[in-house]
Short mmCIF file of N, CA and C in Angstrom, two decimals:
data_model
loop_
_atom_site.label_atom_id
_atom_site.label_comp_id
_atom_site.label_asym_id
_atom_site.label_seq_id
_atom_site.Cartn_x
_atom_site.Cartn_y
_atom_site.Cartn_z
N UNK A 147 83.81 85.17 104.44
CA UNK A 147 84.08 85.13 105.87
C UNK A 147 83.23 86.21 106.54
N UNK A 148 82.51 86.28 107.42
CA UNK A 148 81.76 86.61 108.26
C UNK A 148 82.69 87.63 108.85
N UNK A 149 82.20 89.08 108.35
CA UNK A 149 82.53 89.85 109.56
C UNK A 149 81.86 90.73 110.77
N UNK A 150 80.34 90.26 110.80
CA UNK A 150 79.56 90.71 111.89
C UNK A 150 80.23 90.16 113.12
N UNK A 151 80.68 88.79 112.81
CA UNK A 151 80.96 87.84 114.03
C UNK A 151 82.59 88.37 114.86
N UNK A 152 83.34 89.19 114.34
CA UNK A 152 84.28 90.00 114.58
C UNK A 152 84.16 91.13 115.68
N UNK A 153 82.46 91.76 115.56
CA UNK A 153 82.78 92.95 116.20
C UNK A 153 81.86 92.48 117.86
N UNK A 154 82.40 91.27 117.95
CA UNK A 154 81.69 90.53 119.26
C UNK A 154 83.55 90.55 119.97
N UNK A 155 84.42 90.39 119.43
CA UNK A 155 85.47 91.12 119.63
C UNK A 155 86.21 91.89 120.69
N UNK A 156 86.60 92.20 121.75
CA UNK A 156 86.92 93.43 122.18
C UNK A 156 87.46 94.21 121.76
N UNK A 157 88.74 93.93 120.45
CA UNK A 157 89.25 94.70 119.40
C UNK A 157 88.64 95.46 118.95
N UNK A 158 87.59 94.96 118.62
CA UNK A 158 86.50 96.10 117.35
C UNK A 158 85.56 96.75 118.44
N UNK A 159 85.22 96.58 119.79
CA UNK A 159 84.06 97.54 119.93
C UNK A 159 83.80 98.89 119.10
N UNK A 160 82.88 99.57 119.27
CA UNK A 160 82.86 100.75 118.88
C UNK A 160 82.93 101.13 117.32
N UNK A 161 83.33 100.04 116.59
CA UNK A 161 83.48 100.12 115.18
C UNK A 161 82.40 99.71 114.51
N UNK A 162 82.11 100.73 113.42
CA UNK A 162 80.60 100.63 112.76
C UNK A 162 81.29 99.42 111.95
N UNK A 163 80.41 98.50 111.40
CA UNK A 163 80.08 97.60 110.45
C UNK A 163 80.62 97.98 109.28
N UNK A 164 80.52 99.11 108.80
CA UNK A 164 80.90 99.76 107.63
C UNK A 164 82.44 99.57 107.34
N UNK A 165 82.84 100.30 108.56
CA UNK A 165 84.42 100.69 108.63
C UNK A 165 84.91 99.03 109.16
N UNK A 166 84.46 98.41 109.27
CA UNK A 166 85.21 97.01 109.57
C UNK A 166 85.20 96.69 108.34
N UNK A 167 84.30 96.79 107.39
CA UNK A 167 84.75 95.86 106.33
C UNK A 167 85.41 96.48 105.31
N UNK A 168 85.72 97.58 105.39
CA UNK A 168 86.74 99.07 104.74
C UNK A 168 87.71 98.43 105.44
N UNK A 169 88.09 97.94 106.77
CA UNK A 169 89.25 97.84 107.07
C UNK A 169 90.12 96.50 106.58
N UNK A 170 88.75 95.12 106.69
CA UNK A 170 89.36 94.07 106.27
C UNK A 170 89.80 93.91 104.86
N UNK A 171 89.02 95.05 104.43
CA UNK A 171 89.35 95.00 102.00
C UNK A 171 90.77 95.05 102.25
N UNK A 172 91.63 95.81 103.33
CA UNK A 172 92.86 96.04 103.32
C UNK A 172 93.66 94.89 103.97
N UNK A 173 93.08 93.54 104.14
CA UNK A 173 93.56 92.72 105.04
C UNK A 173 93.56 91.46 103.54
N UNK A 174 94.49 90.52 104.15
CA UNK A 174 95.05 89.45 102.95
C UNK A 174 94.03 88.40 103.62
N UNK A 175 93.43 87.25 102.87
CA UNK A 175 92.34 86.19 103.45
C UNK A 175 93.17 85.57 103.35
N UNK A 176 93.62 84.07 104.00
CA UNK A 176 94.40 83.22 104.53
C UNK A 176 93.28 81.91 104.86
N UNK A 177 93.76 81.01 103.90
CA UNK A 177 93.58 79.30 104.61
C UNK A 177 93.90 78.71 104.79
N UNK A 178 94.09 78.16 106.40
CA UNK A 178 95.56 76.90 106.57
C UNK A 178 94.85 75.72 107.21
N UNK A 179 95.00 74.45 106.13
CA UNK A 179 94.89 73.38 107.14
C UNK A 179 94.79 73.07 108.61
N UNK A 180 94.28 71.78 109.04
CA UNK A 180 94.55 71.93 110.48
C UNK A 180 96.10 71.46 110.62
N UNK A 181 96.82 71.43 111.21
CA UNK A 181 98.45 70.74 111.67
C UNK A 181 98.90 71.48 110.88
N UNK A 182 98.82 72.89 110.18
CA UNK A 182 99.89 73.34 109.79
C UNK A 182 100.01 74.78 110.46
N UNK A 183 100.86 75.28 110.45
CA UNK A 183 102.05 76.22 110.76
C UNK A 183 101.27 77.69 110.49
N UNK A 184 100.72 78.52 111.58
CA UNK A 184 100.52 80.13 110.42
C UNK A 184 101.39 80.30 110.89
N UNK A 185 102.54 80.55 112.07
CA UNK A 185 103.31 81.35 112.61
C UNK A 185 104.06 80.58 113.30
N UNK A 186 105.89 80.99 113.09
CA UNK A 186 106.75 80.42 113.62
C UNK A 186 107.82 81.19 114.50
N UNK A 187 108.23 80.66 115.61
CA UNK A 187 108.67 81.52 116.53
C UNK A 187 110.06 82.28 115.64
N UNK A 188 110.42 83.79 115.52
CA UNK A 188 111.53 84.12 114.59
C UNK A 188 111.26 84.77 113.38
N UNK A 189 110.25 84.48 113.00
CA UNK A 189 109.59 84.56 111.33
C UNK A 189 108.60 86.06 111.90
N UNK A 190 109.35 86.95 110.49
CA UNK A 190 108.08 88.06 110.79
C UNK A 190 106.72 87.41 111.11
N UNK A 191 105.76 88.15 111.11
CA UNK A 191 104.27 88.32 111.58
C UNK A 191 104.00 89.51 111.39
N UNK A 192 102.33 88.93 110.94
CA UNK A 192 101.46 90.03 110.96
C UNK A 192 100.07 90.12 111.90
N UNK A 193 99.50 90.93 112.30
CA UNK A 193 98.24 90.89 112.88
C UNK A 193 97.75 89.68 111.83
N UNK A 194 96.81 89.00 112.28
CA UNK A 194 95.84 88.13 112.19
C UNK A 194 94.72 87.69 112.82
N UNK A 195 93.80 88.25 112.24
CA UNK A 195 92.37 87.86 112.63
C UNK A 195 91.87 86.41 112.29
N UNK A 196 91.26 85.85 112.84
CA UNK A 196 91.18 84.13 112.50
C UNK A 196 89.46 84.45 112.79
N UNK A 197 88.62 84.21 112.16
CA UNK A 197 87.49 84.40 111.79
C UNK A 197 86.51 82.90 111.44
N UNK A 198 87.33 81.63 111.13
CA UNK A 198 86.86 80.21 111.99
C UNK A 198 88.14 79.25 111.70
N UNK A 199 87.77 78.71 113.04
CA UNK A 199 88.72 77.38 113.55
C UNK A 199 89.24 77.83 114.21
N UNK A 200 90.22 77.14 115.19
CA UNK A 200 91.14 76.71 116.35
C UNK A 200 92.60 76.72 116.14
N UNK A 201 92.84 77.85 116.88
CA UNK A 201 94.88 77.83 117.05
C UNK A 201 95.13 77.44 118.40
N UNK A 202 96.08 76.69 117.84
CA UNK A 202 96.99 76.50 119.17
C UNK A 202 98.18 77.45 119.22
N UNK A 203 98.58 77.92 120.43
CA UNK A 203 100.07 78.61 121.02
C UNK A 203 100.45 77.82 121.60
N UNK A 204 101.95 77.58 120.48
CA UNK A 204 102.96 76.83 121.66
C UNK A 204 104.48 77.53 122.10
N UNK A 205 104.62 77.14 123.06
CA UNK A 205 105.73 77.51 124.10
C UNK A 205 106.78 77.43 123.13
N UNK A 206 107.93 78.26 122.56
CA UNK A 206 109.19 77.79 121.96
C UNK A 206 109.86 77.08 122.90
N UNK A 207 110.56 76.13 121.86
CA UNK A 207 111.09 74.57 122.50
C UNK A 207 112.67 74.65 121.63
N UNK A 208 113.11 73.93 122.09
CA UNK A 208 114.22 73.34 120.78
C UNK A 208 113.65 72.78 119.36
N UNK A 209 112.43 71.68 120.22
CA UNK A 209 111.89 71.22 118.76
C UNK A 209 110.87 71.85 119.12
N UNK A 210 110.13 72.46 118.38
CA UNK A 210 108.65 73.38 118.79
C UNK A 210 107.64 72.21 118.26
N UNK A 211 107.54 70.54 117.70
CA UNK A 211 106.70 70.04 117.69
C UNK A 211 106.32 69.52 118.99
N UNK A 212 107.67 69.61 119.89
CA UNK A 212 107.25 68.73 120.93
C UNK A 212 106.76 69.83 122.38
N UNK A 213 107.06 71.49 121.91
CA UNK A 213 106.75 72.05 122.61
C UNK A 213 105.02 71.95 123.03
N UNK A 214 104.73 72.15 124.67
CA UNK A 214 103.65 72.54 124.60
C UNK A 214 102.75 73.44 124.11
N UNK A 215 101.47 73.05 124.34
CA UNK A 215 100.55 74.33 123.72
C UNK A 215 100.18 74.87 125.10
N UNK A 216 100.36 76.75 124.79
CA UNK A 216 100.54 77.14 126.17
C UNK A 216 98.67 77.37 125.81
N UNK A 217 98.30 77.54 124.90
CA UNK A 217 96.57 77.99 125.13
C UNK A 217 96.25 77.89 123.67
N UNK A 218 95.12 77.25 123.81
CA UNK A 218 93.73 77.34 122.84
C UNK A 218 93.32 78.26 122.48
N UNK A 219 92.91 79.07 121.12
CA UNK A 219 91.92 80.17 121.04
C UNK A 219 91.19 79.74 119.72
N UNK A 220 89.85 79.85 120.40
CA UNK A 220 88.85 79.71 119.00
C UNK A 220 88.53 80.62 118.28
N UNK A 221 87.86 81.04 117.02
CA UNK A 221 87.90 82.05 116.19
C UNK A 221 86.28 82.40 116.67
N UNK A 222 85.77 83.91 116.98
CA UNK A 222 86.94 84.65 116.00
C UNK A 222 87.90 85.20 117.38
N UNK A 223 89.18 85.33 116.59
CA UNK A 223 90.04 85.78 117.46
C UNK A 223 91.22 86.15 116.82
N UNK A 224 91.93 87.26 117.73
CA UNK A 224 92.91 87.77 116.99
C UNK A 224 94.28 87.22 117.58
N UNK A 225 95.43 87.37 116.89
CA UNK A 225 97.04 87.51 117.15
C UNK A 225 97.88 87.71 116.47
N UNK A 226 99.06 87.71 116.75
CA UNK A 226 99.94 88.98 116.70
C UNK A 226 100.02 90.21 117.04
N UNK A 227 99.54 90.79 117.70
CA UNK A 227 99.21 92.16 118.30
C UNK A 227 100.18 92.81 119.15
N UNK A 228 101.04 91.24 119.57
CA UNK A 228 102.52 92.16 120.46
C UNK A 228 103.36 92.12 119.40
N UNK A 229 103.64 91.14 118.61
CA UNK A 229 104.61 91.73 117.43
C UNK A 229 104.41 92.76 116.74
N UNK A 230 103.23 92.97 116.51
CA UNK A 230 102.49 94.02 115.07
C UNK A 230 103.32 95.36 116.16
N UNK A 231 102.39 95.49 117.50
CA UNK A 231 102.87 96.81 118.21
C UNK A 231 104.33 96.71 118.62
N UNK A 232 105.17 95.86 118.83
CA UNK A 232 106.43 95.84 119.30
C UNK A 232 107.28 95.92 118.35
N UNK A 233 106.97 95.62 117.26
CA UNK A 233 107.95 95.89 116.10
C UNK A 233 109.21 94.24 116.26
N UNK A 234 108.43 93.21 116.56
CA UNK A 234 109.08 92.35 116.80
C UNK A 234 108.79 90.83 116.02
N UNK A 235 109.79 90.24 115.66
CA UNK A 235 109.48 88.68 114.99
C UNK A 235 108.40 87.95 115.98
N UNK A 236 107.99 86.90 115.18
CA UNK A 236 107.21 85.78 116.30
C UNK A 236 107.95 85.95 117.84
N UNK A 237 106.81 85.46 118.26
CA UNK A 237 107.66 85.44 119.92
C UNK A 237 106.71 83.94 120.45
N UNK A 238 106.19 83.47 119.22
CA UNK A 238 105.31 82.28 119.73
C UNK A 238 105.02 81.46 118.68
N UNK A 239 105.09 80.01 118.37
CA UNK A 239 104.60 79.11 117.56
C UNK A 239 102.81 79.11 117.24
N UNK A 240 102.49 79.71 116.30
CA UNK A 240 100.90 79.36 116.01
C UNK A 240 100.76 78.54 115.06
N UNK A 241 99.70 77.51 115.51
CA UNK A 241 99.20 76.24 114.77
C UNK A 241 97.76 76.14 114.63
N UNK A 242 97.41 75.70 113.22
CA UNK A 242 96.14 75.51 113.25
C UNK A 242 95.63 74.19 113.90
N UNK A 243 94.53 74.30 114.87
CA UNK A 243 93.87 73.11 115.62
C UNK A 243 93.33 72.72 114.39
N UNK A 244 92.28 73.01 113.96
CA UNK A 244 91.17 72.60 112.56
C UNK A 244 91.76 73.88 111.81
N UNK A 245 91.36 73.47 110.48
CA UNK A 245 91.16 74.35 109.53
C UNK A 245 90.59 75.54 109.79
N UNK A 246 91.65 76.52 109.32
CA UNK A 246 91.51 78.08 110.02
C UNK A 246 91.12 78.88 108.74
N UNK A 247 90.09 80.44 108.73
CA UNK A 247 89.97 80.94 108.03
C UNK A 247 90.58 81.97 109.04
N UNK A 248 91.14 83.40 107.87
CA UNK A 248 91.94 84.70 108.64
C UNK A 248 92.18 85.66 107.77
N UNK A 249 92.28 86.78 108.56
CA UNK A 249 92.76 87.83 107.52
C UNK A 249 94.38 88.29 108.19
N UNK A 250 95.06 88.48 107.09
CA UNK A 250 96.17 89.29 108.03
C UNK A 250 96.21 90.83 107.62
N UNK A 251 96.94 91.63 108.22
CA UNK A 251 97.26 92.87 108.62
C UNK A 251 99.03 93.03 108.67
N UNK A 252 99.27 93.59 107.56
CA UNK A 252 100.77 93.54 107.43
C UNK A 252 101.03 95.09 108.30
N UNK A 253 102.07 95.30 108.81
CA UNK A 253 102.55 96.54 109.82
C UNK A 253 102.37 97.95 108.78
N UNK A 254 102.80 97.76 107.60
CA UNK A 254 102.54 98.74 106.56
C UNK A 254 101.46 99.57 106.17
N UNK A 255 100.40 98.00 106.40
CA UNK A 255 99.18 98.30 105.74
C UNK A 255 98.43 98.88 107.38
N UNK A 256 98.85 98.59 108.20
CA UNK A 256 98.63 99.46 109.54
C UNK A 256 99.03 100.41 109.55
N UNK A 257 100.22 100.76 109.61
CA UNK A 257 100.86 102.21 109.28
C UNK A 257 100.40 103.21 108.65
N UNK A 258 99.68 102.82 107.34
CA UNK A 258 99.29 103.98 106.65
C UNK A 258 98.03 103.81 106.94
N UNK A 259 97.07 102.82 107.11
CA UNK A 259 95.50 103.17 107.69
C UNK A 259 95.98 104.41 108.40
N UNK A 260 96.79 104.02 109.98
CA UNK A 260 97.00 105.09 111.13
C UNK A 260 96.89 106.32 111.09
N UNK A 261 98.46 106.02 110.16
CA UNK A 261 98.77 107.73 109.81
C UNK A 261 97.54 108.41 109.14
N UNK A 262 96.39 108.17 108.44
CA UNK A 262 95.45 108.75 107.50
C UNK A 262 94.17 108.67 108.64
N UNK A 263 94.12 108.15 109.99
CA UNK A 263 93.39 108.43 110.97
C UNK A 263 92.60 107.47 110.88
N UNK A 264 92.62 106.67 109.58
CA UNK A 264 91.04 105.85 109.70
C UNK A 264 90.76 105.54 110.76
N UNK A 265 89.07 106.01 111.00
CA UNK A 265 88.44 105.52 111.88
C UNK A 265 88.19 104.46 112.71
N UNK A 266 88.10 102.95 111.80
CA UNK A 266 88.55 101.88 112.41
C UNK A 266 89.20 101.59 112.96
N UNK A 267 90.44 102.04 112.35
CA UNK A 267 92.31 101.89 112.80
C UNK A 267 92.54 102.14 114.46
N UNK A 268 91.61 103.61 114.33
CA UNK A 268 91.83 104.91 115.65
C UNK A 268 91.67 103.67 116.79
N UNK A 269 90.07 103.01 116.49
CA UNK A 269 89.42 102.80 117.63
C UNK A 269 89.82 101.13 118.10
N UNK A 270 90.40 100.86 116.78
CA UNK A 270 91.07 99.06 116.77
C UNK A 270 92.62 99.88 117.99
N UNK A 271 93.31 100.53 117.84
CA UNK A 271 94.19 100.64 118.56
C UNK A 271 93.74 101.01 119.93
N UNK A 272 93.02 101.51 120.31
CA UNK A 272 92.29 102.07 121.72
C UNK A 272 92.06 100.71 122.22
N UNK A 273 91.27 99.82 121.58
CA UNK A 273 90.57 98.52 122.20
C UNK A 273 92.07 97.67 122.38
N UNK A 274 92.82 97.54 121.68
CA UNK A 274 94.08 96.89 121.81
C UNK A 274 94.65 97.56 122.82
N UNK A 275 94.80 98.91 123.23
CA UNK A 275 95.51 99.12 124.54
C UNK A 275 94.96 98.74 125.33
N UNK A 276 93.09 98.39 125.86
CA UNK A 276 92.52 98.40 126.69
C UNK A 276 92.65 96.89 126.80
N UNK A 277 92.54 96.05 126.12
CA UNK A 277 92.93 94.98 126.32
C UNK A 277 94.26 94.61 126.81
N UNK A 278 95.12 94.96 126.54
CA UNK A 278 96.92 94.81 126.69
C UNK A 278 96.54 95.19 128.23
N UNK A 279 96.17 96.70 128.69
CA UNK A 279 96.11 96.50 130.16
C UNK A 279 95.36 95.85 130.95
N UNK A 280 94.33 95.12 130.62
CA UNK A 280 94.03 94.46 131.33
C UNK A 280 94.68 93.08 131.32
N UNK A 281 95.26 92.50 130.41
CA UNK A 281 96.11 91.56 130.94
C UNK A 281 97.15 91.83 131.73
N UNK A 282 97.80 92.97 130.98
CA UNK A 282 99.22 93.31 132.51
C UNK A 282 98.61 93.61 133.79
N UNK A 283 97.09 93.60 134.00
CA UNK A 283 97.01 93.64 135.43
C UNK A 283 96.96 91.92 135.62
N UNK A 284 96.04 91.22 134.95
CA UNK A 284 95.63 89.27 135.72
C UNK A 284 97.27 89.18 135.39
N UNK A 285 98.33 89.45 134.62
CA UNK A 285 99.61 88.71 134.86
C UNK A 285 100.26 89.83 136.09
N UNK A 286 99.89 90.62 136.62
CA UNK A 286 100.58 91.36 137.92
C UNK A 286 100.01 90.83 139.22
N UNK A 287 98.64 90.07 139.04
CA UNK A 287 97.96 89.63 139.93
C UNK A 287 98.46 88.73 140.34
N UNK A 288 99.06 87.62 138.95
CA UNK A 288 99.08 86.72 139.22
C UNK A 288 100.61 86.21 139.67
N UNK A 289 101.71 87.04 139.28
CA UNK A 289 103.16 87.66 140.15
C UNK A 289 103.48 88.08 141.60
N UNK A 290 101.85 88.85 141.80
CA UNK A 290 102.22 88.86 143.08
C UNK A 290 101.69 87.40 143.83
N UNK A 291 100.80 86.66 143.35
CA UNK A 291 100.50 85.76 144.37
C UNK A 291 102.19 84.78 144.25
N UNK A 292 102.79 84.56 143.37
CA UNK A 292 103.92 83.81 143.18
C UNK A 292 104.61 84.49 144.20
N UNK A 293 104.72 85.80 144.54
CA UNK A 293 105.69 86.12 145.40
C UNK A 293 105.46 86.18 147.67
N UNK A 294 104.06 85.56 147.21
CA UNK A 294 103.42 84.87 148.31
C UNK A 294 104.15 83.74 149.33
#
């Protein structure tokens, strides 16, 4: 799996080549069909990097087959990142569109990168806050026009 194509990323800016692939040795490789299941709303999670193919997010439903898909993301791309940081189960159905390649990132194996400073780790968490706020601003943007 290709990890040059990762640090196109906003997660990884700033991260040498080196230390990305020091970081992924610590990450589990994952292959899931297309129509099947990486993540179910309830069910721990881990960070996951998806590195090729297509997930769908769907909306929890009663039946989550018939739930919608709230968004598309093509690889490479990451999720779980509000569970991993929130300390929380799924909060969303992920499905593979096509056949997905991925690495995951168990909270543990985050934990102790952290605590030991790795470099990657430092600068993967910086880019994840910078990202997180910029969505809480387009979803504050987009609250206030609702309250229009």
């Amino acid at each position: 799996m290709p990890h040059i194509d990762l640090l196109e990323l906003p997660y990884f800016y700033g991260i040498e080549l080196d230390e990305l692939v020091e970081l992924i040795d610590h990450m589990t490789p994952r292959r899931v069909k297309a129509g099947e299941w990486l993540v179910r709303v309830g069910e721990p999670v881990f960070l996951n990097i998806a590195t090729h193919g297509k997930i769908g997010i769907h909306r929890h439903a009663e039946d989550p087959l018939r739930g919608p898909i709230v968004y598309e993301r093509q690889a490479p791309t990451l999720f779980g990142e509000i569970e991993l940081f929130c300390g929380v189960a799924s909060i969303a159905d992920v499905q593979a569109m096509t056949d997905v390649e991925a690495f995951e990132l168990t909270r543990e194996t985050f934990s102790a990168l952290f605590a030991k400073r790795h470099p990657a780790m430092t600068q993967f968490v910086f880019n994840v806050a910078k990202v997180a706020s910029h969505r809480l601003m387009i979803s504050d943007a987009m609250l206030l026009k609702l309250d229009d």
